[in-house]
C-alpha atoms as a PDB file:
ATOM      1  CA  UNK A   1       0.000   0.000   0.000  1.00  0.00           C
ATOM      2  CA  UNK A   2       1.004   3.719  -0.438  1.00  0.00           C
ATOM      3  CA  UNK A   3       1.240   3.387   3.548  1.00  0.00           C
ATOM      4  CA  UNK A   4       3.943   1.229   3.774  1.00  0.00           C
ATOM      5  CA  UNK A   5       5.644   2.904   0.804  1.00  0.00           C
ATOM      6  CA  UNK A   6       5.240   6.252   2.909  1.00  0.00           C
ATOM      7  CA  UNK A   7       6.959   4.629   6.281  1.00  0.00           C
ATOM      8  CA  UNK A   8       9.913   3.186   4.282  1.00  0.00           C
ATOM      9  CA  UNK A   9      10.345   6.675   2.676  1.00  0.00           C
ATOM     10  CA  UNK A  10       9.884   8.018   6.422  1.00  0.00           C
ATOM     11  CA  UNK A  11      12.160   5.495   7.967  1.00  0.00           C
ATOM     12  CA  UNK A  12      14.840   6.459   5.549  1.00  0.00           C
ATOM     13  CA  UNK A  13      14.921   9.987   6.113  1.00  0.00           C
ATOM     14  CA  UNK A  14      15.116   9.322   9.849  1.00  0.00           C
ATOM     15  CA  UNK A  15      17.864   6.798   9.882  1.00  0.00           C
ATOM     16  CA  UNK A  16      19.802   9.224   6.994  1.00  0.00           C
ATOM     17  CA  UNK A  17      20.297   5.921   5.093  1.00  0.00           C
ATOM     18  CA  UNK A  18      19.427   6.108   1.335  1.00  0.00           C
ATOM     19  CA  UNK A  19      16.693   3.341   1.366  1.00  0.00           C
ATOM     20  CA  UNK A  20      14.588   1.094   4.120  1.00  0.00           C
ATOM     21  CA  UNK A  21      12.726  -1.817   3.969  1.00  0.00           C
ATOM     22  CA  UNK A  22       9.687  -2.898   6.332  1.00  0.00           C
ATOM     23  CA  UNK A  23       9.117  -6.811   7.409  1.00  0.00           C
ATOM     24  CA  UNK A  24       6.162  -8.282   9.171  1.00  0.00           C
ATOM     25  CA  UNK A  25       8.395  -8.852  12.462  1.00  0.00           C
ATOM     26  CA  UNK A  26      11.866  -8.259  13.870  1.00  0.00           C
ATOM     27  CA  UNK A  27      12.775 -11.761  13.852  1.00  0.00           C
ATOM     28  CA  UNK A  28      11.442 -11.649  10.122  1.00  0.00           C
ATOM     29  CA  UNK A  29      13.713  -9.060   9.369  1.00  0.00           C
ATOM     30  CA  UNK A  30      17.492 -10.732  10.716  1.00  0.00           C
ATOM     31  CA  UNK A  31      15.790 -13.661   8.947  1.00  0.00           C
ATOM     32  CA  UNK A  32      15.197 -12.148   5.542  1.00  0.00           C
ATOM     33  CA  UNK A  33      18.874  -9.526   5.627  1.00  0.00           C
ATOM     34  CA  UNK A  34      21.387 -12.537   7.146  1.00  0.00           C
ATOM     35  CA  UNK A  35      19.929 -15.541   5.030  1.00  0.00           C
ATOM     36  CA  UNK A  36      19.798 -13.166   2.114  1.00  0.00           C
ATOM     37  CA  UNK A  37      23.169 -11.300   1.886  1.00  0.00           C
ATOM     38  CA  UNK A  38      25.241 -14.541   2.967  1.00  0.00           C
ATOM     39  CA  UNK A  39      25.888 -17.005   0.633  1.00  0.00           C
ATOM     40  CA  UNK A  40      27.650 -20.523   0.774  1.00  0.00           C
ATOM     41  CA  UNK A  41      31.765 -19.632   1.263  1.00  0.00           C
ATOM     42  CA  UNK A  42      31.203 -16.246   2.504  1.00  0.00           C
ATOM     43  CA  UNK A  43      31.256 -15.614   6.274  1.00  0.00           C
ATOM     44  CA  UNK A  44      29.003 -14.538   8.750  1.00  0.00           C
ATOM     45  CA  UNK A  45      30.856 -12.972  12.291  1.00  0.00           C
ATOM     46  CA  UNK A  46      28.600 -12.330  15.284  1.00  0.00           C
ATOM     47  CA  UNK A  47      29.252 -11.436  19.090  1.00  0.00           C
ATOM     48  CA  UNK A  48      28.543 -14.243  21.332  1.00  0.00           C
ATOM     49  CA  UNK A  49      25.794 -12.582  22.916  1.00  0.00           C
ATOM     50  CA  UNK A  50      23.372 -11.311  19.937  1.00  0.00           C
ATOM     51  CA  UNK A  51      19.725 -12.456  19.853  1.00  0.00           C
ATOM     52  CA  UNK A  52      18.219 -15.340  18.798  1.00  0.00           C
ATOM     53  CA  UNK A  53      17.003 -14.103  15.536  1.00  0.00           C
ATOM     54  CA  UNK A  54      20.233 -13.824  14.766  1.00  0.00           C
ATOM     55  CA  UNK A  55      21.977 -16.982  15.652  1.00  0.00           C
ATOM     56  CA  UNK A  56      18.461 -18.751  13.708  1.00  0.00           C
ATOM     57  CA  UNK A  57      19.061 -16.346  10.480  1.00  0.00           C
ATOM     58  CA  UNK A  58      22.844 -17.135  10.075  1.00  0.00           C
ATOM     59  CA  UNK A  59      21.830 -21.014  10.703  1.00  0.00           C
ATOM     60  CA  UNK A  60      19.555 -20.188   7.491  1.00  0.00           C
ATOM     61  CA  UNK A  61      22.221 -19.206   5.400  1.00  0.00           C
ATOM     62  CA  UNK A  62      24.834 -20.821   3.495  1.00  0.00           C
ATOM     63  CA  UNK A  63      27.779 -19.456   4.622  1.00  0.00           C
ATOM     64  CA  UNK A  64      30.770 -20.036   7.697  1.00  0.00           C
ATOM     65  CA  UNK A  65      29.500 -18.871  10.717  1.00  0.00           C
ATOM     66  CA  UNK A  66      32.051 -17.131  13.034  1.00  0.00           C
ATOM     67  CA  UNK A  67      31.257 -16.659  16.674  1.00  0.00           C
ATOM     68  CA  UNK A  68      33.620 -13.613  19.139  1.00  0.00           C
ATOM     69  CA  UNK A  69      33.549 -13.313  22.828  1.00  0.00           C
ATOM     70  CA  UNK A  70      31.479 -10.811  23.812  1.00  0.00           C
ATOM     71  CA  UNK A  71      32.471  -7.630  22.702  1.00  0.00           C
ATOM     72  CA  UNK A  72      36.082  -9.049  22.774  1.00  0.00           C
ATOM     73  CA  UNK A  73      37.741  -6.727  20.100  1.00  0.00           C
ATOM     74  CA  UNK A  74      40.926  -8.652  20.388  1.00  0.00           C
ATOM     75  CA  UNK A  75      39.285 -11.706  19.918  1.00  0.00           C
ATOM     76  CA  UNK A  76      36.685 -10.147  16.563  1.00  0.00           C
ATOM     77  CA  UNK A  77      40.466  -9.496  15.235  1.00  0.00           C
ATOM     78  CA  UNK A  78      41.964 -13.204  15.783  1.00  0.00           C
ATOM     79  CA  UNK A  79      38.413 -14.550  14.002  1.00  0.00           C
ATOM     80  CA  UNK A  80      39.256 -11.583  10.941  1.00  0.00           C
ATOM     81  CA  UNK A  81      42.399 -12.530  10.693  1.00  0.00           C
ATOM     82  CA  UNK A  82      41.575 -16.187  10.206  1.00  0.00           C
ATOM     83  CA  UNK A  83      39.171 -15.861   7.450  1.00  0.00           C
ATOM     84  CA  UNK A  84      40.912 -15.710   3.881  1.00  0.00           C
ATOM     85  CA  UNK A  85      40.924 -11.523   2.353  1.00  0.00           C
ATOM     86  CA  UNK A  86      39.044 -12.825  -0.759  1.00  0.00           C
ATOM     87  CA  UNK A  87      36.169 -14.287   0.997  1.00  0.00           C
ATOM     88  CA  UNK A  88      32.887 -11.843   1.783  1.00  0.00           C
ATOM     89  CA  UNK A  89      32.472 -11.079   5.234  1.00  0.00           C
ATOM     90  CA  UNK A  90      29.603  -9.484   7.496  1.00  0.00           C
ATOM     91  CA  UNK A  91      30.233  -8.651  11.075  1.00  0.00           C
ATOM     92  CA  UNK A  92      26.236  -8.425  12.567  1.00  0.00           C
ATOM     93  CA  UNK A  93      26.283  -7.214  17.050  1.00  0.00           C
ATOM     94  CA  UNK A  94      23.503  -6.029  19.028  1.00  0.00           C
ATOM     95  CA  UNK A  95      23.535  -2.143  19.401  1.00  0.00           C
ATOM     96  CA  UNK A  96      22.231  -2.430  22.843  1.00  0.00           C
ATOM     97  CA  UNK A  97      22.294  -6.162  24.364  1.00  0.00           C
ATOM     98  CA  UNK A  98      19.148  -6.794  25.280  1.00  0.00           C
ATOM     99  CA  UNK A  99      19.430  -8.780  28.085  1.00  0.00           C
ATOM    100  CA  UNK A 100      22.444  -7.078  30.042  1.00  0.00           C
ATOM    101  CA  UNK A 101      22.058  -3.384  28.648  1.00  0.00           C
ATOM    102  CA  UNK A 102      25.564  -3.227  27.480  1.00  0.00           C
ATOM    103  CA  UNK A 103      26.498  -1.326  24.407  1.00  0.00           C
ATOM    104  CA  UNK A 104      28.257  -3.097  20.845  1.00  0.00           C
ATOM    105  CA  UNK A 105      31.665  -1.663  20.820  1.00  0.00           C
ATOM    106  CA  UNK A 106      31.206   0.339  17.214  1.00  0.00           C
ATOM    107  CA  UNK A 107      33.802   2.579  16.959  1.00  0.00           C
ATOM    108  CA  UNK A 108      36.742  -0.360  17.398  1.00  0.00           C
ATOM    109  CA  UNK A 109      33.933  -2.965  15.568  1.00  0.00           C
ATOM    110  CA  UNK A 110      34.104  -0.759  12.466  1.00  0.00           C
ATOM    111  CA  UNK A 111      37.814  -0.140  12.634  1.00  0.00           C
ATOM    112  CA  UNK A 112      38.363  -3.207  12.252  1.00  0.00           C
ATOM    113  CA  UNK A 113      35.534  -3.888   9.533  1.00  0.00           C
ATOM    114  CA  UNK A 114      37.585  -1.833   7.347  1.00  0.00           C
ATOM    115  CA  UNK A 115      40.779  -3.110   7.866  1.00  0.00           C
ATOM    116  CA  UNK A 116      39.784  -6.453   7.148  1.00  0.00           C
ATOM    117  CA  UNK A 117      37.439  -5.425   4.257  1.00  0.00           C
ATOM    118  CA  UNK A 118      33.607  -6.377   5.858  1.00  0.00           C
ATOM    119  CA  UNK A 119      30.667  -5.151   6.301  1.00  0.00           C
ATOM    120  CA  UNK A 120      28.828  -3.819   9.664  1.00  0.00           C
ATOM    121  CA  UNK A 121      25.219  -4.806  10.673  1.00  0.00           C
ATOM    122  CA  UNK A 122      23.857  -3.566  13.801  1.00  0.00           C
ATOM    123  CA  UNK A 123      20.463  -4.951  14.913  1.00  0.00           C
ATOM    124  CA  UNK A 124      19.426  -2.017  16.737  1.00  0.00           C
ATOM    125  CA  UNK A 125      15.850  -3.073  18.104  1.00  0.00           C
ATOM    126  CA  UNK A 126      16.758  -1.686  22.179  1.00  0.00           C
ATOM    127  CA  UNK A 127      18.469   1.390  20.615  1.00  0.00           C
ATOM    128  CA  UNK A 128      16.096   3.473  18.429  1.00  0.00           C
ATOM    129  CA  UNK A 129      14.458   5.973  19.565  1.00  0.00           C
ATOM    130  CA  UNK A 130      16.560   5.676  23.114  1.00  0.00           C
ATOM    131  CA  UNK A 131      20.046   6.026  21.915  1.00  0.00           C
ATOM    132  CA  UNK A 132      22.074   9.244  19.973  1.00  0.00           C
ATOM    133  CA  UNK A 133      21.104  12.615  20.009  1.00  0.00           C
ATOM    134  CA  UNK A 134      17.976  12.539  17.964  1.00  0.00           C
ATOM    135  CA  UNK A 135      16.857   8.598  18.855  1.00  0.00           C
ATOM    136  CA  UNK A 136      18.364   6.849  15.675  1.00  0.00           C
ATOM    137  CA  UNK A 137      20.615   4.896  17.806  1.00  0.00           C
ATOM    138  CA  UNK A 138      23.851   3.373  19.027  1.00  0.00           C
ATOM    139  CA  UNK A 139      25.436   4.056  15.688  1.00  0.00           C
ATOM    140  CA  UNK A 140      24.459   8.000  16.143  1.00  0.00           C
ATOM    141  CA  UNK A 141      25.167   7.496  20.002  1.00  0.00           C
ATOM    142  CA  UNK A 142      28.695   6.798  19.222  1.00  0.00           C
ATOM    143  CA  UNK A 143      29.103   9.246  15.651  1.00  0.00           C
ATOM    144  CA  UNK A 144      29.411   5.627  13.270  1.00  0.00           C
ATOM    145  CA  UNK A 145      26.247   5.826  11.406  1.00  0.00           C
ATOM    146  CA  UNK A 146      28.269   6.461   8.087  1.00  0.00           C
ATOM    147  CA  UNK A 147      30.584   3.505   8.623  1.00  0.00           C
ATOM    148  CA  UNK A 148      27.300   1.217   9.490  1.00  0.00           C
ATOM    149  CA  UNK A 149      26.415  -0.767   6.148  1.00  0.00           C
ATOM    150  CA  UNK A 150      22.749  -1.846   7.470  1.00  0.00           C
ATOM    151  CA  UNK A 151      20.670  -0.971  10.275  1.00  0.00           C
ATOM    152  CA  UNK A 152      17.547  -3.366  11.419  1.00  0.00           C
ATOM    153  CA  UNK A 153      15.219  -1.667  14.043  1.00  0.00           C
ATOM    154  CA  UNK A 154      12.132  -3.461  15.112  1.00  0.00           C
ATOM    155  CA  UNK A 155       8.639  -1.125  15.584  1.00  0.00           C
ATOM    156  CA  UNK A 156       7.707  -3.679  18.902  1.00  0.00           C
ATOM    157  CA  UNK A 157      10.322  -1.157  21.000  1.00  0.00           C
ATOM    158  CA  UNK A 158       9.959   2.696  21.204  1.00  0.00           C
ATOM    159  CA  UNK A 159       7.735   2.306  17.916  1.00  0.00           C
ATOM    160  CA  UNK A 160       4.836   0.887  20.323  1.00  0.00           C
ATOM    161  CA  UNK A 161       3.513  -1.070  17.497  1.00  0.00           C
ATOM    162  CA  UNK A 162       4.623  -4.511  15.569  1.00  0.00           C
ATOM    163  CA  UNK A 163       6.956  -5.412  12.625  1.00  0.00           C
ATOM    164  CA  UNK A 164      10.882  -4.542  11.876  1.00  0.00           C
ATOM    165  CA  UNK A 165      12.700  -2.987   9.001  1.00  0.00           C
ATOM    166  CA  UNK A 166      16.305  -2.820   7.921  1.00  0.00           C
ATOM    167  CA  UNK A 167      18.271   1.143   6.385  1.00  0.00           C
ATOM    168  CA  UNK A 168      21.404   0.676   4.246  1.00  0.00           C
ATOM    169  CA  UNK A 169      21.700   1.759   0.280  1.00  0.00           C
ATOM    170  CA  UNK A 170      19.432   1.832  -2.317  1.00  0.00           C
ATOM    171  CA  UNK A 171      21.099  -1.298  -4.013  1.00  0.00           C
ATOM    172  CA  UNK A 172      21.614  -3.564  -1.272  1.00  0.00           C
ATOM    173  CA  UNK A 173      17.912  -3.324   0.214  1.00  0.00           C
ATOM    174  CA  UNK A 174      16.185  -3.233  -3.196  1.00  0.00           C
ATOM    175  CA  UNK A 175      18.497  -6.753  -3.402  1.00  0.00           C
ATOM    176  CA  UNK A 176      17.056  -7.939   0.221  1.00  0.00           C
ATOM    177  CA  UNK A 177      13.416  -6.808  -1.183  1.00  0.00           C
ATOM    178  CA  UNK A 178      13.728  -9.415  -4.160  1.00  0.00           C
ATOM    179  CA  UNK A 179      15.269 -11.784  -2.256  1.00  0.00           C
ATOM    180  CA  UNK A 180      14.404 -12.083   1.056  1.00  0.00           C
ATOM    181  CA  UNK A 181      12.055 -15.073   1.484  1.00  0.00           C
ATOM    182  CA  UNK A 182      11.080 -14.207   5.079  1.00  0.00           C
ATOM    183  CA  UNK A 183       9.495 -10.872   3.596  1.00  0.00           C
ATOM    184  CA  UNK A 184       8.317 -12.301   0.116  1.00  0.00           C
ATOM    185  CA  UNK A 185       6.567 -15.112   1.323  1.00  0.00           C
ATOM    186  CA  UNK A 186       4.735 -13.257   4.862  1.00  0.00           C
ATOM    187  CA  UNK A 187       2.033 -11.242   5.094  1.00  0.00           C
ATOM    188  CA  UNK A 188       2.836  -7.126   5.078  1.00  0.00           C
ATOM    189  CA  UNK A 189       2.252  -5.348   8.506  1.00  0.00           C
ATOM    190  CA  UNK A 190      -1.280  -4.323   8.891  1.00  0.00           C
ATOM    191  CA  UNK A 191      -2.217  -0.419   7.671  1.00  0.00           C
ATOM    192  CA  UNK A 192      -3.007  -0.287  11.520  1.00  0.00           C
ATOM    193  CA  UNK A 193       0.493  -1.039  12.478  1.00  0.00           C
ATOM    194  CA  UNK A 194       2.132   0.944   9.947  1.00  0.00           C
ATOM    195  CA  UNK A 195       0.078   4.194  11.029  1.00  0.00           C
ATOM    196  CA  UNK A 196       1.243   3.538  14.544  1.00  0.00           C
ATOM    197  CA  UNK A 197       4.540   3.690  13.650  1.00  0.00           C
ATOM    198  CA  UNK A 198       4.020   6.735  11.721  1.00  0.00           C
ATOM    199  CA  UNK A 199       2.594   8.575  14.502  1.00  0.00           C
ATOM    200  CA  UNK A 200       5.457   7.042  17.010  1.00  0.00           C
ATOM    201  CA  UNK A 201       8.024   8.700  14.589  1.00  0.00           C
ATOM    202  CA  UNK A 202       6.645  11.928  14.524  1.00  0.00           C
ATOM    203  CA  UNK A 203       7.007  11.797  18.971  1.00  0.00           C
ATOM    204  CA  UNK A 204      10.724  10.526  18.268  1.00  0.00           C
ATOM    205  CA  UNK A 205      11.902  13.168  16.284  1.00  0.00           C
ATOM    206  CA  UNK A 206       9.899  16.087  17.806  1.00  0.00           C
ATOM    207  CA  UNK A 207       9.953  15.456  21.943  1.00  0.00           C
ATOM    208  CA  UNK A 208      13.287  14.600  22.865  1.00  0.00           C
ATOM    209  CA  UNK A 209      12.220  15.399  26.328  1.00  0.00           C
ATOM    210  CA  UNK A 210      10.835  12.157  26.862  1.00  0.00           C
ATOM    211  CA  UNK A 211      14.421  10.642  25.831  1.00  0.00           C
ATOM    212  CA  UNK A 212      15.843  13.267  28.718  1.00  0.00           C
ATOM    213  CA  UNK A 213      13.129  11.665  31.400  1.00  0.00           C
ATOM    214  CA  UNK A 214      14.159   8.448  30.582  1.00  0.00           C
ATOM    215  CA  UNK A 215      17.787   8.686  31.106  1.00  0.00           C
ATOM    216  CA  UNK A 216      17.010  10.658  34.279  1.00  0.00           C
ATOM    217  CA  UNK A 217      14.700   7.415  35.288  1.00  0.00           C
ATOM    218  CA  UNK A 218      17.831   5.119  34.560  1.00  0.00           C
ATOM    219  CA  UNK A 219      20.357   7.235  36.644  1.00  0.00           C
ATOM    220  CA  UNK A 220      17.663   6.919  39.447  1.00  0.00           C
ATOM    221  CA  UNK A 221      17.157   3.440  39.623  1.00  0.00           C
ATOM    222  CA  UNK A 222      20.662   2.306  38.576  1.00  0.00           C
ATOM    223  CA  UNK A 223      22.177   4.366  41.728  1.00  0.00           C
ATOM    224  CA  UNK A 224      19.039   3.189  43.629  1.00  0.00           C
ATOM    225  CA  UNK A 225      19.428  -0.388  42.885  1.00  0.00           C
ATOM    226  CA  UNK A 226      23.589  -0.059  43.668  1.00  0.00           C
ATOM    227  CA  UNK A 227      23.208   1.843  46.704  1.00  0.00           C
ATOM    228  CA  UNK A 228      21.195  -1.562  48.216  1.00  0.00           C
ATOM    229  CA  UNK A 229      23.813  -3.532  46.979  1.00  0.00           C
ATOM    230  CA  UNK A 230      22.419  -5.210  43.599  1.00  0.00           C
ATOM    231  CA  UNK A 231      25.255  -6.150  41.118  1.00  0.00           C
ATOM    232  CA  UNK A 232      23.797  -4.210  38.425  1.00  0.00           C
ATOM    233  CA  UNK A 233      26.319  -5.411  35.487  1.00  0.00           C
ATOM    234  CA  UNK A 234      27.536  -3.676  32.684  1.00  0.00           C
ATOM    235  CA  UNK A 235      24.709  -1.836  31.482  1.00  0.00           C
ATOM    236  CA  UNK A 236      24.553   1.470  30.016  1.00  0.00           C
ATOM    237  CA  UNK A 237      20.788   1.877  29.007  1.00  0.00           C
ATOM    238  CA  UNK A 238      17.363   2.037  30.527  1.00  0.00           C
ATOM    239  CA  UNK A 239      17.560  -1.995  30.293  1.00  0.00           C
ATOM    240  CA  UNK A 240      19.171  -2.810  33.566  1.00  0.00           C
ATOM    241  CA  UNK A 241      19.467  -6.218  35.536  1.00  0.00           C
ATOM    242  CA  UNK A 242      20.090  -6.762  38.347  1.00  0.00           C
ATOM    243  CA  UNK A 243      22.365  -9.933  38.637  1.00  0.00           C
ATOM    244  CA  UNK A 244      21.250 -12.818  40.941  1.00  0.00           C
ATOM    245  CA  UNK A 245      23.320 -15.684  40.090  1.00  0.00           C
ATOM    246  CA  UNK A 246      21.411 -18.515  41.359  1.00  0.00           C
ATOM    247  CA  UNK A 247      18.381 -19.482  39.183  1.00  0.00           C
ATOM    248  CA  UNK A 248      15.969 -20.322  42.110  1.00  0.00           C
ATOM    249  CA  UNK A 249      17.024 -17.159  44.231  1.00  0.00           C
ATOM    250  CA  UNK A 250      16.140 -15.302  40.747  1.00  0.00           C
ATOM    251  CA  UNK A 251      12.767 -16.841  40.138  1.00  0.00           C
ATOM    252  CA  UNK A 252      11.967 -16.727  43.928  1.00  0.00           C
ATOM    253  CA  UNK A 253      13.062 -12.635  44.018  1.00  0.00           C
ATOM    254  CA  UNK A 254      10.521 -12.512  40.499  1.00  0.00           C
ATOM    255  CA  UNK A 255       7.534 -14.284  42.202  1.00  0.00           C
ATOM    256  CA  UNK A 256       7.588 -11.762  45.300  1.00  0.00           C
ATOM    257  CA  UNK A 257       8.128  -8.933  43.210  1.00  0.00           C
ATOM    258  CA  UNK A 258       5.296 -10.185  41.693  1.00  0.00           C
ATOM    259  CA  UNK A 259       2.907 -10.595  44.130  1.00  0.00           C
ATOM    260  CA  UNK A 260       3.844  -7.091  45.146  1.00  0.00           C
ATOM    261  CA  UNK A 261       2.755  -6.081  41.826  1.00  0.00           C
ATOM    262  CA  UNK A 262       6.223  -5.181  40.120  1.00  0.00           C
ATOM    263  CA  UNK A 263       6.324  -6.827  36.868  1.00  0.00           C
ATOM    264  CA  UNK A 264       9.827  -8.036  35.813  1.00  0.00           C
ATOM    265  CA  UNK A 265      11.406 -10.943  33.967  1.00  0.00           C
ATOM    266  CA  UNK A 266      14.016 -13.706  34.830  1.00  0.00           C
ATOM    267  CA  UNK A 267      16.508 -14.633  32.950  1.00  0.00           C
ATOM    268  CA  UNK A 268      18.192 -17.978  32.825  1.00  0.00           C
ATOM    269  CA  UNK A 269      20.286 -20.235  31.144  1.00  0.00           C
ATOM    270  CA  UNK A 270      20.014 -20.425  27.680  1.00  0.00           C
ATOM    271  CA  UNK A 271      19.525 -16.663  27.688  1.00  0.00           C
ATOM    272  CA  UNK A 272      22.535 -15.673  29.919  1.00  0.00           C
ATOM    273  CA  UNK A 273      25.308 -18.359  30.695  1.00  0.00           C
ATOM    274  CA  UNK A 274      24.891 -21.039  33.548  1.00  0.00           C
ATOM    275  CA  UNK A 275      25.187 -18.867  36.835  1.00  0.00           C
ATOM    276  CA  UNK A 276      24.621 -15.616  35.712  1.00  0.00           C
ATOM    277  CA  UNK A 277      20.483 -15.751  36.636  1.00  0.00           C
ATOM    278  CA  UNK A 278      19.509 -12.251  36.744  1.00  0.00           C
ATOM    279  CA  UNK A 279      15.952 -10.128  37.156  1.00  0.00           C
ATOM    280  CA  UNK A 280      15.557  -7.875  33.589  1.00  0.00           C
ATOM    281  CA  UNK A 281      13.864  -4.263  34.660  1.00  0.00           C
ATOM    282  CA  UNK A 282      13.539  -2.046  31.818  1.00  0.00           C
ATOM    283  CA  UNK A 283      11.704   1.133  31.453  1.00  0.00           C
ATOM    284  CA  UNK A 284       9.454   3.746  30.144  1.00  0.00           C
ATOM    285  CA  UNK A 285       9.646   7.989  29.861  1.00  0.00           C
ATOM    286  CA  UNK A 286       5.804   7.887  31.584  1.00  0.00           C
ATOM    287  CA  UNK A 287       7.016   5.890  34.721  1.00  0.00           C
ATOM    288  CA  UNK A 288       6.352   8.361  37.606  1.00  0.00           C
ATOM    289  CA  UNK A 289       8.182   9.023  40.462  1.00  0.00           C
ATOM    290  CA  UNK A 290       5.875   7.359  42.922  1.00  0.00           C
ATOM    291  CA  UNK A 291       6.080   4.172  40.507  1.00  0.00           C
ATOM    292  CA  UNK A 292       9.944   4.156  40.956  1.00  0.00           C
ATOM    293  CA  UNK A 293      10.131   4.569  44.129  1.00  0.00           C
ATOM    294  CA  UNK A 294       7.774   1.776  44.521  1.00  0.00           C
ATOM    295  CA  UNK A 295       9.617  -0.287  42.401  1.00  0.00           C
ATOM    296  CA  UNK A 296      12.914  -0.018  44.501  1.00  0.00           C
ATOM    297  CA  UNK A 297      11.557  -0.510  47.791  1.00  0.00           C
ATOM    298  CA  UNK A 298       9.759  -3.439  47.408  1.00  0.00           C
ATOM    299  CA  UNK A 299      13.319  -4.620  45.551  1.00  0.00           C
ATOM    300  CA  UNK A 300      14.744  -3.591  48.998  1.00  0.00           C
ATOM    301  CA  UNK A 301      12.350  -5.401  51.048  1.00  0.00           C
ATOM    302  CA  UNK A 302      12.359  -8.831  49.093  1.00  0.00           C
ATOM    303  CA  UNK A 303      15.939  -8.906  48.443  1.00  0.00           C
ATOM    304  CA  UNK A 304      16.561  -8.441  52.312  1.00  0.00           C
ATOM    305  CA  UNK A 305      13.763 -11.255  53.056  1.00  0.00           C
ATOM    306  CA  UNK A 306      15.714 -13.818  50.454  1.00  0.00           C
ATOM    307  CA  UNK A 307      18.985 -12.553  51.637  1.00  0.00           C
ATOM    308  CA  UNK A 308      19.958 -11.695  48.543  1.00  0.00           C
ATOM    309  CA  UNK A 309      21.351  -8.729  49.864  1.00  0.00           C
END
């Protein structure tokens, strides 16, 4: 429909990429881009850590798959350095890790992209509309968005709606468009969907104050959560955890919190590695203070009663 010809358009100007392309769901869109672009004796790198769309869309495709430890630059090199100079290369991270908050390190991951003559995706689904200046993400956060090849956002985020789509050139998406089975053989997001997205947009780019209020939200409950001290990891976003260890002590923490009426999710092994249980918080520009401060006391109060701290 015009619709979604209007949102690509509009996604493209946003992202100041020279095309975009729109798929029924996130996990649709690493699908259509990895299994698309990669073919059989090319190779596909990834951190260690990315999400399971991902690791499922490389699977897909015909080519090596390369695995670094997370955000290891020194070890991205060693797994460069192996792969023969003639043979194609993509190097796909998380922008924001969306189980641990951490950032992709860009800057050094694109460095090295073109020293050893590959190409950059960032799937940027926890980053839009949170990270950079004007919300187009960890590749504006961090001034890389020119030496990004392709940029996959999801609209199930800070879009407030449902589907994904992918930025890059004009060439290489109208390639993914005729190509991409995951998005030839789906269903297009509904008009509904697409005009909820629209409208999401236009809040993006015109009221960064809600951006401001939630990075003042994070800074409040990171330091609130530390002060009681919760291990709070590496993160550097409004997704933060708070790191349990123990997989019982984490799903008995979640089932008081719970019952207290904080909503929050465990996370266990396969998600994070063996003993590194943690309880996922994330949040939202209209939490209000009274909410927050909720939220931490009653993390105070059942962490003391399972003596998790």
């Amino acid at each position: 429909l015009d619709l979604h010809m209007k949102l690509e358009e509009r996604l493209a100007n946003f992202m100041k990429k020279e095309a975009a392309l729109a798929f029924s769901t996130g996990f649709q869109t690493n699908l259509g881009i990895i299994s698309t672009l990669v073919h059989r004796g090319e190779a596909v790198i990834t951190d260690r850590m990315v999400h399971a769309s991902i690791i499922d869309a490389c699977r897909l495709s015909y080519g090596t798959i390369y695995k670094f430890k997370h955000n290891d630059m020194k070890d991205l090199e060693r797994v460069l350095s192996s792969i023969d100079k003639k043979v194609g290369k993509l190097i796909v991270v998380d922008g924001v890790f969306s189980m641990e908050g951490d950032l992709a390190n860009l800057p050094e991951i694109v460095k090295l992209a073109k020293k050893y003559e590959a190409k950059v995706m960032v799937d940027d689904a926890h980053g839009i509309g949170v990270m950079g200046a004007h919300g187009r993400g960890t590749a504006e956060h961090f001034g890389v968005e020119d030496e990004v090849d392709l940029i996959m956002g999801t609209f199930s985020k800070s879009f407030a709606s449902l589907g994904g789509f992918v930025a890059g050139e004009k060439k290489v998406i109208s390639y993914i468009k005729h190509f991409a089975r995951s998005l030839i053989f789906s269903a297009s997001i509904t008009p509904a969907s697409v005009a909820t997205v629209l409208a999401t947009l236009e809040i993006i780019e015109n009221e960064p104050e809600r951006r401001e209020r939630l990075w003042a939200i994070t800074k409040k409950m990171k330091e609130g959560f530390e002060s009681m001290g919760y291990d709070t990891g590496p993160t550097q976003t409004p997704i933060i955890p708070v790191m349990i260890g123990n997989d019982e002590q984490a799903f008995m923490l979640w089932r008081l919190l719970r019952e207290n009426g904080i909503f929050t999710n465990p996370v266990i092994y396969p998600a994070v590695p063996k003993g590194e249980a943690l309880i996922r918080t994330s949040y939202s520009a209209t939490h209000t203070d009274e909410d927050l401060d909720k939220v931490l006391d009653c993390f105070e109060r059942c962490g003391r009663q399972l003596g998790i701290i």
